[in-house]
PDB file of C-alpha atoms in Angstrom:
ATOM      1  CA  UNK A   1      14.257  21.665 -10.179  1.00 38.00           C
ATOM      2  CA  UNK A   2      10.880  20.880  -8.680  1.00 48.00           C
ATOM      3  CA  UNK A   3       9.292  23.471  -6.459  1.00 54.00           C
ATOM      4  CA  UNK A   4       8.903  22.585  -2.824  1.00 63.00           C
ATOM      5  CA  UNK A   5       5.651  20.772  -2.275  1.00 89.00           C
ATOM      6  CA  UNK A   6       3.944  18.392   0.092  1.00 94.00           C
ATOM      7  CA  UNK A   7       1.225  15.806  -0.462  1.00 97.00           C
ATOM      8  CA  UNK A   8       0.027  14.015   2.683  1.00 97.00           C
ATOM      9  CA  UNK A   9      -2.981  11.738   2.619  1.00 97.00           C
ATOM     10  CA  UNK A  10      -5.507  11.440   5.419  1.00 97.00           C
ATOM     11  CA  UNK A  11      -4.406   8.108   6.876  1.00 97.00           C
ATOM     12  CA  UNK A  12      -5.738   6.329   9.981  1.00 97.00           C
ATOM     13  CA  UNK A  13      -4.810   5.214  13.464  1.00 96.00           C
ATOM     14  CA  UNK A  14      -5.775   2.100  15.379  1.00 97.00           C
ATOM     15  CA  UNK A  15      -5.808   2.539  19.148  1.00 96.00           C
ATOM     16  CA  UNK A  16      -3.145   5.232  18.815  1.00 95.00           C
ATOM     17  CA  UNK A  17      -0.962   3.263  16.381  1.00 96.00           C
ATOM     18  CA  UNK A  18      -0.321   4.853  12.957  1.00 96.00           C
ATOM     19  CA  UNK A  19      -1.816   2.319  10.544  1.00 95.00           C
ATOM     20  CA  UNK A  20      -2.038  -1.439  10.970  1.00 96.00           C
ATOM     21  CA  UNK A  21       0.625  -3.855  12.133  1.00 97.00           C
ATOM     22  CA  UNK A  22       1.324  -7.285  10.657  1.00 97.00           C
ATOM     23  CA  UNK A  23       2.671  -8.417  14.024  1.00 97.00           C
ATOM     24  CA  UNK A  24      -0.861  -8.246  15.451  1.00 98.00           C
ATOM     25  CA  UNK A  25      -1.938 -11.152  13.248  1.00 97.00           C
ATOM     26  CA  UNK A  26      -2.515 -14.395  15.107  1.00 95.00           C
ATOM     27  CA  UNK A  27      -2.772 -16.553  11.975  1.00 96.00           C
ATOM     28  CA  UNK A  28       0.685 -17.974  11.201  1.00 95.00           C
ATOM     29  CA  UNK A  29       0.636 -17.295   7.454  1.00 94.00           C
ATOM     30  CA  UNK A  30      -0.666 -13.773   7.899  1.00 96.00           C
ATOM     31  CA  UNK A  31       1.977 -13.092  10.541  1.00 95.00           C
ATOM     32  CA  UNK A  32       4.880 -14.228   8.345  1.00 93.00           C
ATOM     33  CA  UNK A  33       3.585 -13.318   4.887  1.00 94.00           C
ATOM     34  CA  UNK A  34       0.399 -11.303   5.024  1.00 96.00           C
ATOM     35  CA  UNK A  35       1.814  -7.921   4.003  1.00 97.00           C
ATOM     36  CA  UNK A  36       0.043  -7.845   0.610  1.00 98.00           C
ATOM     37  CA  UNK A  37      -3.329  -8.704   2.136  1.00 98.00           C
ATOM     38  CA  UNK A  38      -2.790  -6.068   4.820  1.00 98.00           C
ATOM     39  CA  UNK A  39      -1.939  -3.490   2.157  1.00 98.00           C
ATOM     40  CA  UNK A  40      -5.348  -4.254   0.664  1.00 98.00           C
ATOM     41  CA  UNK A  41      -6.928  -3.895   4.109  1.00 98.00           C
ATOM     42  CA  UNK A  42      -5.310  -0.496   4.597  1.00 98.00           C
ATOM     43  CA  UNK A  43      -6.460   0.703   1.185  1.00 98.00           C
ATOM     44  CA  UNK A  44      -9.987  -0.504   1.961  1.00 98.00           C
ATOM     45  CA  UNK A  45     -10.026   1.403   5.239  1.00 98.00           C
ATOM     46  CA  UNK A  46      -9.015   4.591   3.427  1.00 98.00           C
ATOM     47  CA  UNK A  47     -11.688   4.050   0.766  1.00 98.00           C
ATOM     48  CA  UNK A  48     -14.245   3.759   3.548  1.00 98.00           C
ATOM     49  CA  UNK A  49     -12.868   6.663   5.581  1.00 97.00           C
ATOM     50  CA  UNK A  50     -11.850   9.146   2.858  1.00 97.00           C
ATOM     51  CA  UNK A  51     -14.337   8.297   0.103  1.00 97.00           C
ATOM     52  CA  UNK A  52     -17.314   7.189   2.235  1.00 97.00           C
ATOM     53  CA  UNK A  53     -17.396   3.809   0.453  1.00 97.00           C
ATOM     54  CA  UNK A  54     -18.577   2.112   3.613  1.00 96.00           C
ATOM     55  CA  UNK A  55     -18.941  -1.388   2.172  1.00 97.00           C
ATOM     56  CA  UNK A  56     -15.174  -1.582   1.583  1.00 98.00           C
ATOM     57  CA  UNK A  57     -14.526  -2.005   5.303  1.00 98.00           C
ATOM     58  CA  UNK A  58     -16.970  -3.869   7.570  1.00 96.00           C
ATOM     59  CA  UNK A  59     -16.335  -1.771  10.685  1.00 97.00           C
ATOM     60  CA  UNK A  60     -16.273   1.907  11.641  1.00 95.00           C
ATOM     61  CA  UNK A  61     -13.057   3.357  10.144  1.00 94.00           C
ATOM     62  CA  UNK A  62     -12.755   6.239  12.609  1.00 88.00           C
ATOM     63  CA  UNK A  63     -12.866   4.109  15.765  1.00 90.00           C
ATOM     64  CA  UNK A  64     -11.014   0.935  14.866  1.00 96.00           C
ATOM     65  CA  UNK A  65      -9.688  -1.649  17.292  1.00 97.00           C
ATOM     66  CA  UNK A  66      -6.770  -4.023  16.814  1.00 98.00           C
ATOM     67  CA  UNK A  67      -9.164  -6.965  17.017  1.00 98.00           C
ATOM     68  CA  UNK A  68     -11.292  -5.557  14.198  1.00 98.00           C
ATOM     69  CA  UNK A  69      -8.206  -5.040  12.077  1.00 98.00           C
ATOM     70  CA  UNK A  70      -7.046  -8.618  12.636  1.00 98.00           C
ATOM     71  CA  UNK A  71     -10.548  -9.940  11.930  1.00 98.00           C
ATOM     72  CA  UNK A  72     -10.600  -7.919   8.711  1.00 98.00           C
ATOM     73  CA  UNK A  73      -7.242  -9.356   7.691  1.00 98.00           C
ATOM     74  CA  UNK A  74      -8.789 -12.815   7.774  1.00 98.00           C
ATOM     75  CA  UNK A  75     -11.631 -11.622   5.540  1.00 98.00           C
ATOM     76  CA  UNK A  76      -9.052 -10.380   3.037  1.00 98.00           C
ATOM     77  CA  UNK A  77      -6.792 -13.446   3.291  1.00 98.00           C
ATOM     78  CA  UNK A  78      -8.642 -15.664   0.738  1.00 97.00           C
ATOM     79  CA  UNK A  79      -8.435 -12.933  -1.909  1.00 98.00           C
ATOM     80  CA  UNK A  80      -4.689 -12.217  -1.553  1.00 98.00           C
ATOM     81  CA  UNK A  81      -3.416 -15.355   0.113  1.00 94.00           C
ATOM     82  CA  UNK A  82       0.069 -15.541   1.622  1.00 89.00           C
ATOM     83  CA  UNK A  83       2.092 -18.109  -0.313  1.00 88.00           C
ATOM     84  CA  UNK A  84       5.555 -19.576  -0.759  1.00 83.00           C
ATOM     85  CA  UNK A  85       7.553 -16.920  -2.580  1.00 85.00           C
ATOM     86  CA  UNK A  86       5.118 -14.221  -1.511  1.00 89.00           C
ATOM     87  CA  UNK A  87       2.827 -11.985  -3.565  1.00 96.00           C
ATOM     88  CA  UNK A  88       5.737 -11.026  -5.797  1.00 96.00           C
ATOM     89  CA  UNK A  89       3.853  -9.379  -8.664  1.00 96.00           C
ATOM     90  CA  UNK A  90       1.688  -6.274  -8.644  1.00 97.00           C
ATOM     91  CA  UNK A  91      -0.789  -8.070 -10.917  1.00 97.00           C
ATOM     92  CA  UNK A  92      -1.441 -10.730  -8.254  1.00 97.00           C
ATOM     93  CA  UNK A  93      -2.382  -7.962  -5.837  1.00 98.00           C
ATOM     94  CA  UNK A  94      -4.678  -6.088  -8.218  1.00 98.00           C
ATOM     95  CA  UNK A  95      -6.425  -9.248  -9.400  1.00 98.00           C
ATOM     96  CA  UNK A  96      -7.129 -10.453  -5.873  1.00 98.00           C
ATOM     97  CA  UNK A  97      -8.083  -7.057  -4.527  1.00 98.00           C
ATOM     98  CA  UNK A  98     -10.353  -6.449  -7.503  1.00 98.00           C
ATOM     99  CA  UNK A  99     -12.225  -9.638  -6.612  1.00 98.00           C
ATOM    100  CA  UNK A 100     -12.588  -8.489  -3.011  1.00 98.00           C
ATOM    101  CA  UNK A 101     -13.996  -5.128  -4.074  1.00 98.00           C
ATOM    102  CA  UNK A 102     -16.506  -6.833  -6.380  1.00 97.00           C
ATOM    103  CA  UNK A 103     -17.632  -8.965  -3.449  1.00 97.00           C
ATOM    104  CA  UNK A 104     -18.367  -5.681  -1.634  1.00 97.00           C
ATOM    105  CA  UNK A 105     -20.272  -4.217  -4.567  1.00 97.00           C
ATOM    106  CA  UNK A 106     -17.563  -2.136  -6.274  1.00 97.00           C
ATOM    107  CA  UNK A 107     -15.689  -2.272  -9.546  1.00 97.00           C
ATOM    108  CA  UNK A 108     -12.192  -0.769  -9.562  1.00 97.00           C
ATOM    109  CA  UNK A 109      -9.787   0.073 -12.348  1.00 97.00           C
ATOM    110  CA  UNK A 110      -6.139  -0.015 -11.327  1.00 98.00           C
ATOM    111  CA  UNK A 111      -3.022   1.711 -12.595  1.00 97.00           C
ATOM    112  CA  UNK A 112       0.345   0.022 -12.248  1.00 98.00           C
ATOM    113  CA  UNK A 113       3.904   1.309 -12.296  1.00 98.00           C
ATOM    114  CA  UNK A 114       6.460  -1.443 -12.795  1.00 96.00           C
ATOM    115  CA  UNK A 115       9.807  -1.328 -11.058  1.00 95.00           C
ATOM    116  CA  UNK A 116      11.363  -1.260 -14.524  1.00 95.00           C
ATOM    117  CA  UNK A 117       9.893   2.209 -15.172  1.00 96.00           C
ATOM    118  CA  UNK A 118      12.193   5.211 -15.029  1.00 97.00           C
ATOM    119  CA  UNK A 119      12.339   7.307 -11.884  1.00 97.00           C
ATOM    120  CA  UNK A 120      10.650  10.159 -13.746  1.00 97.00           C
ATOM    121  CA  UNK A 121       7.723   7.883 -14.610  1.00 98.00           C
ATOM    122  CA  UNK A 122       7.517   6.618 -11.046  1.00 98.00           C
ATOM    123  CA  UNK A 123       7.631  10.170  -9.683  1.00 97.00           C
ATOM    124  CA  UNK A 124       4.764  11.264 -11.937  1.00 97.00           C
ATOM    125  CA  UNK A 125       2.749   8.167 -10.981  1.00 98.00           C
ATOM    126  CA  UNK A 126       3.289   8.721  -7.260  1.00 98.00           C
ATOM    127  CA  UNK A 127       2.253  12.374  -7.275  1.00 97.00           C
ATOM    128  CA  UNK A 128      -0.903  11.708  -9.294  1.00 97.00           C
ATOM    129  CA  UNK A 129      -1.892   8.780  -7.097  1.00 98.00           C
ATOM    130  CA  UNK A 130      -1.398  10.505  -3.742  1.00 98.00           C
ATOM    131  CA  UNK A 131      -3.401  13.530  -4.878  1.00 97.00           C
ATOM    132  CA  UNK A 132      -6.438  11.219  -4.768  1.00 97.00           C
ATOM    133  CA  UNK A 133      -6.041  11.054  -0.963  1.00 98.00           C
ATOM    134  CA  UNK A 134      -5.414   7.297  -1.041  1.00 98.00           C
ATOM    135  CA  UNK A 135      -2.246   5.428  -0.024  1.00 98.00           C
ATOM    136  CA  UNK A 136      -0.132   3.760  -2.694  1.00 98.00           C
ATOM    137  CA  UNK A 137       0.626   0.043  -2.163  1.00 98.00           C
ATOM    138  CA  UNK A 138       4.331  -0.455  -2.906  1.00 98.00           C
ATOM    139  CA  UNK A 139       6.141  -3.759  -3.482  1.00 98.00           C
ATOM    140  CA  UNK A 140       9.899  -3.910  -2.944  1.00 97.00           C
ATOM    141  CA  UNK A 141      11.545  -7.215  -3.876  1.00 96.00           C
ATOM    142  CA  UNK A 142      15.302  -6.903  -3.452  1.00 94.00           C
ATOM    143  CA  UNK A 143      17.498  -3.870  -2.910  1.00 96.00           C
ATOM    144  CA  UNK A 144      21.295  -3.721  -3.130  1.00 95.00           C
ATOM    145  CA  UNK A 145      21.419  -1.170  -0.284  1.00 95.00           C
ATOM    146  CA  UNK A 146      21.394  -3.062   3.015  1.00 93.00           C
ATOM    147  CA  UNK A 147      19.641  -0.092   4.642  1.00 93.00           C
ATOM    148  CA  UNK A 148      16.483  -1.402   2.972  1.00 95.00           C
ATOM    149  CA  UNK A 149      16.805  -4.955   4.316  1.00 93.00           C
ATOM    150  CA  UNK A 150      13.664  -4.618   6.478  1.00 93.00           C
ATOM    151  CA  UNK A 151      11.636  -3.743   3.361  1.00 95.00           C
ATOM    152  CA  UNK A 152      12.912  -6.550   1.140  1.00 95.00           C
ATOM    153  CA  UNK A 153      10.161  -8.781  -0.276  1.00 95.00           C
ATOM    154  CA  UNK A 154       7.568  -6.618   1.402  1.00 97.00           C
ATOM    155  CA  UNK A 155       4.408  -4.641   0.623  1.00 98.00           C
ATOM    156  CA  UNK A 156       4.011  -1.313   2.428  1.00 98.00           C
ATOM    157  CA  UNK A 157       1.921   1.848   2.022  1.00 98.00           C
ATOM    158  CA  UNK A 158       3.198   5.163   0.682  1.00 98.00           C
ATOM    159  CA  UNK A 159       1.282   7.935   2.434  1.00 98.00           C
ATOM    160  CA  UNK A 160       3.139  11.161   1.697  1.00 98.00           C
ATOM    161  CA  UNK A 161       5.373  12.983  -0.777  1.00 98.00           C
ATOM    162  CA  UNK A 162       7.620  15.878   0.247  1.00 97.00           C
ATOM    163  CA  UNK A 163       9.968  17.938  -1.926  1.00 96.00           C
ATOM    164  CA  UNK A 164      12.469  20.056  -0.030  1.00 88.00           C
ATOM    165  CA  UNK A 165      15.824  21.423  -1.176  1.00 86.00           C
ATOM    166  CA  UNK A 166      15.535  19.356  -4.345  1.00 87.00           C
ATOM    167  CA  UNK A 167      15.167  16.105  -2.417  1.00 93.00           C
ATOM    168  CA  UNK A 168      12.052  13.939  -2.711  1.00 97.00           C
ATOM    169  CA  UNK A 169      11.102  12.148   0.491  1.00 97.00           C
ATOM    170  CA  UNK A 170       8.295   9.630   0.812  1.00 98.00           C
ATOM    171  CA  UNK A 171       6.381   8.902   3.978  1.00 98.00           C
ATOM    172  CA  UNK A 172       5.367   5.275   4.365  1.00 98.00           C
ATOM    173  CA  UNK A 173       3.528   3.130   6.877  1.00 98.00           C
ATOM    174  CA  UNK A 174       4.350  -0.442   7.820  1.00 97.00           C
ATOM    175  CA  UNK A 175       4.394  -2.503  11.018  1.00 96.00           C
ATOM    176  CA  UNK A 176       2.436   0.168  12.853  1.00 96.00           C
ATOM    177  CA  UNK A 177       5.036   2.881  12.228  1.00 97.00           C
ATOM    178  CA  UNK A 178       5.396   5.950  10.021  1.00 97.00           C
ATOM    179  CA  UNK A 179       8.805   6.229   8.374  1.00 97.00           C
ATOM    180  CA  UNK A 180      10.513   8.348   5.705  1.00 97.00           C
ATOM    181  CA  UNK A 181      12.688   7.317   2.779  1.00 97.00           C
ATOM    182  CA  UNK A 182      14.478   9.027  -0.091  1.00 97.00           C
ATOM    183  CA  UNK A 183      12.358   8.227  -3.140  1.00 98.00           C
ATOM    184  CA  UNK A 184      15.211   8.041  -5.646  1.00 97.00           C
ATOM    185  CA  UNK A 185      17.212   5.670  -3.451  1.00 97.00           C
ATOM    186  CA  UNK A 186      14.172   3.476  -2.871  1.00 98.00           C
ATOM    187  CA  UNK A 187      13.411   3.232  -6.588  1.00 97.00           C
ATOM    188  CA  UNK A 188      17.017   2.593  -7.640  1.00 96.00           C
ATOM    189  CA  UNK A 189      17.178  -0.993  -6.330  1.00 96.00           C
ATOM    190  CA  UNK A 190      20.092  -2.051  -8.517  1.00 91.00           C
ATOM    191  CA  UNK A 191      18.565  -5.522  -8.821  1.00 92.00           C
ATOM    192  CA  UNK A 192      17.290  -7.502 -11.792  1.00 85.00           C
ATOM    193  CA  UNK A 193      13.930  -8.418 -10.234  1.00 88.00           C
ATOM    194  CA  UNK A 194      11.976  -5.393  -9.162  1.00 90.00           C
ATOM    195  CA  UNK A 195       8.572  -4.797  -7.647  1.00 95.00           C
ATOM    196  CA  UNK A 196       6.436  -1.775  -8.385  1.00 97.00           C
ATOM    197  CA  UNK A 197       3.333  -0.012  -7.181  1.00 98.00           C
ATOM    198  CA  UNK A 198      -0.332   0.321  -7.954  1.00 98.00           C
ATOM    199  CA  UNK A 199      -3.153   2.787  -7.411  1.00 98.00           C
ATOM    200  CA  UNK A 200      -6.884   2.903  -7.958  1.00 98.00           C
ATOM    201  CA  UNK A 201      -7.603   4.860 -11.119  1.00 97.00           C
ATOM    202  CA  UNK A 202     -11.351   4.898 -10.526  1.00 96.00           C
ATOM    203  CA  UNK A 203     -13.953   2.969  -8.566  1.00 97.00           C
ATOM    204  CA  UNK A 204     -17.705   2.678  -8.982  1.00 95.00           C
ATOM    205  CA  UNK A 205     -20.643   0.530  -7.995  1.00 89.00           C
ATOM    206  CA  UNK A 206     -20.377  -2.961  -9.479  1.00 79.00           C
ATOM    207  CA  UNK A 207     -23.069  -3.717 -11.990  1.00 76.00           C
ATOM    208  CA  UNK A 208     -23.699  -7.448 -12.346  1.00 65.00           C
TER     209      UNK A 208
END
């Protein structure tokens, strides 16, 4: 049995709201399908705030406004465009976000954990990723448990990992809220098509 532990990253607030909110978006496609692009925005904000990589986010990460967040979402939109069927593969996210980071002067190497991986592999991936003080973009496609219906076909950000009494709970942010979920139940979708998650393995200045 794992010892009790807690990993919480230094996330951000926007005008008192924990993280960003897709419902702030005024562009139709971003409002209905911009979750992947917003996951990239949130990761960029944390790179700027927690790693002092200021070029990743064009505004001040410690005093953000909703307008700035929405404006930033439109900067990210061409790199991870909302589309029919959604951004339904982790590779689409990493390819598009990698291009955005290069446009800002950085080269990133990503790690991926497919939804087909075992829970033990996913658990190891999650702990290693969160220890870098960066959120983990997570893609859930379909889940047999109807309690997860609001997260179906959705990208959201994992921001914490808590082990207590043998139970592993994840903290996650989406739609301007912080929530908790049992990690094993989240990973065990029971569906043929699964999503996955990704994390930045390393990042450095882009050399042309």
